Every structure is written in structure tokens, then in C-alpha cells.
């Protein structure tokens, strides 16, 4: 069964500082991994996705994530935080069509606060 | 414009009164899904559908029903709502479950 763990329900960083949001997954097959962002009172938007191509994935708004199979991790980073990055971030995993099961599992989310 | 449309956006109702939340997408997507979002629990999948007349349970299906009679529509039915179903609900669609989801704007349900 697939699962996702996001370490840290709240993360605060200063404007201009490195953003690091942690995600560890569990999957019995090579996973499909996603990061989504949710701004207040909105639905979720895709930031980036990993689908077994390059292990370093670049997304929108300067975010990127690195797939590390040995650590079962898919941490999200951004070199320099901006005030507009304040939002809730969700990591998600799917085992894809390999077993005919396209269930998608989300982590519990990390709320990112940017300190001016 | 590519859209997932949910209605209503807000609903306050009472225990036991059947309700339906509609979801429609205009992207010809095969995969559609319902999630509920609760503080501290993230998004949990209720039901998903891989195509017309093909539906399957997610992580928290109890108390919910769905149907997929047409490709574009995927309504969520609460036959006898209870207060523990008070939540923020999202519908999403994609070409496959392993592909990025397009989310609706959410439906906030309050069951008194």
C-alpha cells in the first residue's frame, strides 16, 4: 500500500532564505510523485511531478524536488523564499497503472509561512 | 478554458437530509476523483473513477456514493449526511490517476 509522510505541519522561513519541505513515501512499485500548492480559499495547483525520468524535477515558481530512491524521499526546495510562497503544500503518491489501481494518496500537508 | 466545476460552493444542511454535490469537467478526462480535506489530515480520497461506469473506493468511502454515467460528470451523494461529514470537498480530474489532477474550487459542507 502506498503512503506519504510530510515532516513538519508548519514551516517558517525568512524572506530570501532557503525553503525545504520534506516528503517521504512508501510504495511497492516505482511511484509517481507530485507536489501541489494550495493558496487560501483555493483548490490545489500542481507544482511539479516525478514520473521516472530525471531525478531532479523543476516546477513552477522556482521550486524543484529531488527523487531519492534510497531514502524514499521527494523533498521540495526553493533557493530563495518570496512572500507569495506562503501557502499549504501537499506531497502525493500514485502507484500508477501498474496494478490497474490509480489511487492517489496525499500527505497531511505543510503550511509554509514567510517571515518578512 | 479547462475547468472542473463543483456546485454548490457552500452548503449548510441538517443531519439525514440527502444531498448531492455535482462535479463536471470539460477536458474529456477519463479519471475523476473526490477528496475531503480536514485540518491536520490533508486530503483523503473518497472515491475515484477510471472511466464511465467504473468506480472504486478510496480511503474514506463510508457514508458516500458516487456514479459515473457520463464522462464529464461525477456527482458525490450523501444519502444520510451526519455531522462528521462536515468538511471541505474537492473534485478533481485527469487523463489518468498517475497524471496531474485538475482541481475544482471546493465545496464547503456543514452538516448540523
Short mmCIF file of C-alpha atoms in Angstrom, two decimals, chain A residues 2 4 32 34 36 38 42-46 90-96 101-108, chain B residues 4 6 8-9 19 21-23 29-39 41-50 56-62 64-66 74-78 84-109:
data_model
loop_
_atom_site.label_atom_id
_atom_site.label_comp_id
_atom_site.label_asym_id
_atom_site.label_seq_id
_atom_site.Cartn_x
_atom_site.Cartn_y
_atom_site.Cartn_z
CA UNK A 2 1.20 3.48 -0.77
CA UNK A 4 3.10 9.67 2.21
CA UNK A 32 4.59 8.70 -9.44
CA UNK A 34 3.65 15.09 -7.04
CA UNK A 36 0.74 20.55 -5.05
CA UNK A 38 -2.96 25.40 -2.06
CA UNK A 42 -8.49 27.94 -3.42
CA UNK A 43 -8.17 24.47 -4.88
CA UNK A 44 -4.85 22.72 -5.36
CA UNK A 45 -2.43 23.54 -8.16
CA UNK A 46 0.32 21.30 -9.45
CA UNK A 90 0.94 18.74 -0.29
CA UNK A 91 3.02 15.80 -1.41
CA UNK A 92 1.16 12.97 -3.17
CA UNK A 93 1.99 9.49 -4.48
CA UNK A 94 0.40 7.20 -7.02
CA UNK A 95 1.41 3.69 -7.96
CA UNK A 96 0.09 4.44 -11.41
CA UNK A 101 -5.04 0.91 -9.46
CA UNK A 102 -4.71 4.63 -9.96
CA UNK A 103 -5.42 5.64 -6.40
CA UNK A 104 -3.74 8.85 -5.33
CA UNK A 105 -2.62 9.35 -1.73
CA UNK A 106 -1.83 12.75 -0.25
CA UNK A 107 0.26 13.71 2.74
CA UNK A 108 -1.19 15.75 5.56
CA UNK B 4 -13.53 21.43 -13.05
CA UNK B 6 -18.31 21.99 -8.44
CA UNK B 8 -22.70 24.20 -4.66
CA UNK B 9 -19.66 26.03 -3.27
CA UNK B 19 -27.68 15.94 -0.72
CA UNK B 21 -22.60 17.76 -4.86
CA UNK B 22 -22.12 17.96 -8.59
CA UNK B 23 -18.81 17.89 -10.43
CA UNK B 29 -10.67 13.32 -18.80
CA UNK B 30 -11.21 9.66 -18.03
CA UNK B 31 -10.15 9.83 -14.37
CA UNK B 32 -12.21 11.71 -11.79
CA UNK B 33 -11.98 11.71 -8.05
CA UNK B 34 -13.47 13.13 -4.85
CA UNK B 35 -11.46 14.18 -1.80
CA UNK B 36 -12.28 15.61 1.55
CA UNK B 37 -9.90 17.99 3.31
CA UNK B 38 -9.85 18.22 7.09
CA UNK B 39 -7.40 20.15 9.29
CA UNK B 41 -5.46 15.19 7.92
CA UNK B 42 -4.69 16.62 4.49
CA UNK B 43 -6.71 15.36 1.54
CA UNK B 44 -8.21 11.93 1.72
CA UNK B 45 -9.63 10.23 -1.33
CA UNK B 46 -13.29 9.23 -1.04
CA UNK B 47 -13.98 7.61 -4.40
CA UNK B 48 -12.41 7.62 -7.81
CA UNK B 49 -13.48 6.64 -11.30
CA UNK B 50 -11.22 5.48 -14.09
CA UNK B 56 -13.73 2.37 -6.86
CA UNK B 57 -13.36 3.19 -3.21
CA UNK B 58 -10.66 5.48 -1.94
CA UNK B 59 -9.52 5.72 1.66
CA UNK B 60 -12.71 7.04 3.27
CA UNK B 61 -15.77 5.88 1.27
CA UNK B 62 -18.14 5.22 4.18
CA UNK B 64 -20.77 8.41 0.40
CA UNK B 65 -21.95 7.24 -3.00
CA UNK B 66 -20.87 8.19 -6.49
CA UNK B 74 -19.06 12.66 -11.30
CA UNK B 75 -21.57 13.57 -8.59
CA UNK B 76 -20.98 12.87 -4.90
CA UNK B 77 -24.06 11.72 -3.00
CA UNK B 78 -24.56 11.81 0.75
CA UNK B 84 -18.77 14.01 10.87
CA UNK B 85 -19.12 14.64 7.15
CA UNK B 86 -18.72 18.38 7.72
CA UNK B 87 -15.66 19.13 5.61
CA UNK B 88 -14.19 20.82 2.54
CA UNK B 89 -14.68 18.66 -0.54
CA UNK B 90 -12.72 18.74 -3.77
CA UNK B 91 -13.41 17.14 -7.11
CA UNK B 92 -10.51 16.54 -9.48
CA UNK B 93 -9.94 15.11 -12.93
CA UNK B 94 -7.02 13.95 -15.06
CA UNK B 95 -6.28 11.73 -18.01
CA UNK B 96 -5.12 9.03 -15.56
CA UNK B 97 -4.65 8.79 -11.80
CA UNK B 98 -0.90 8.86 -12.32
CA UNK B 99 -1.17 12.20 -14.12
CA UNK B 100 -1.56 15.64 -12.54
CA UNK B 101 -5.01 16.36 -11.23
CA UNK B 102 -7.06 19.43 -12.12
CA UNK B 103 -8.97 20.50 -9.03
CA UNK B 104 -12.25 22.30 -8.61
CA UNK B 105 -12.54 25.25 -6.24
CA UNK B 106 -14.05 23.17 -3.45
CA UNK B 107 -17.39 22.75 -1.70
CA UNK B 108 -17.67 23.57 1.97
CA UNK B 109 -20.32 21.38 3.61
#
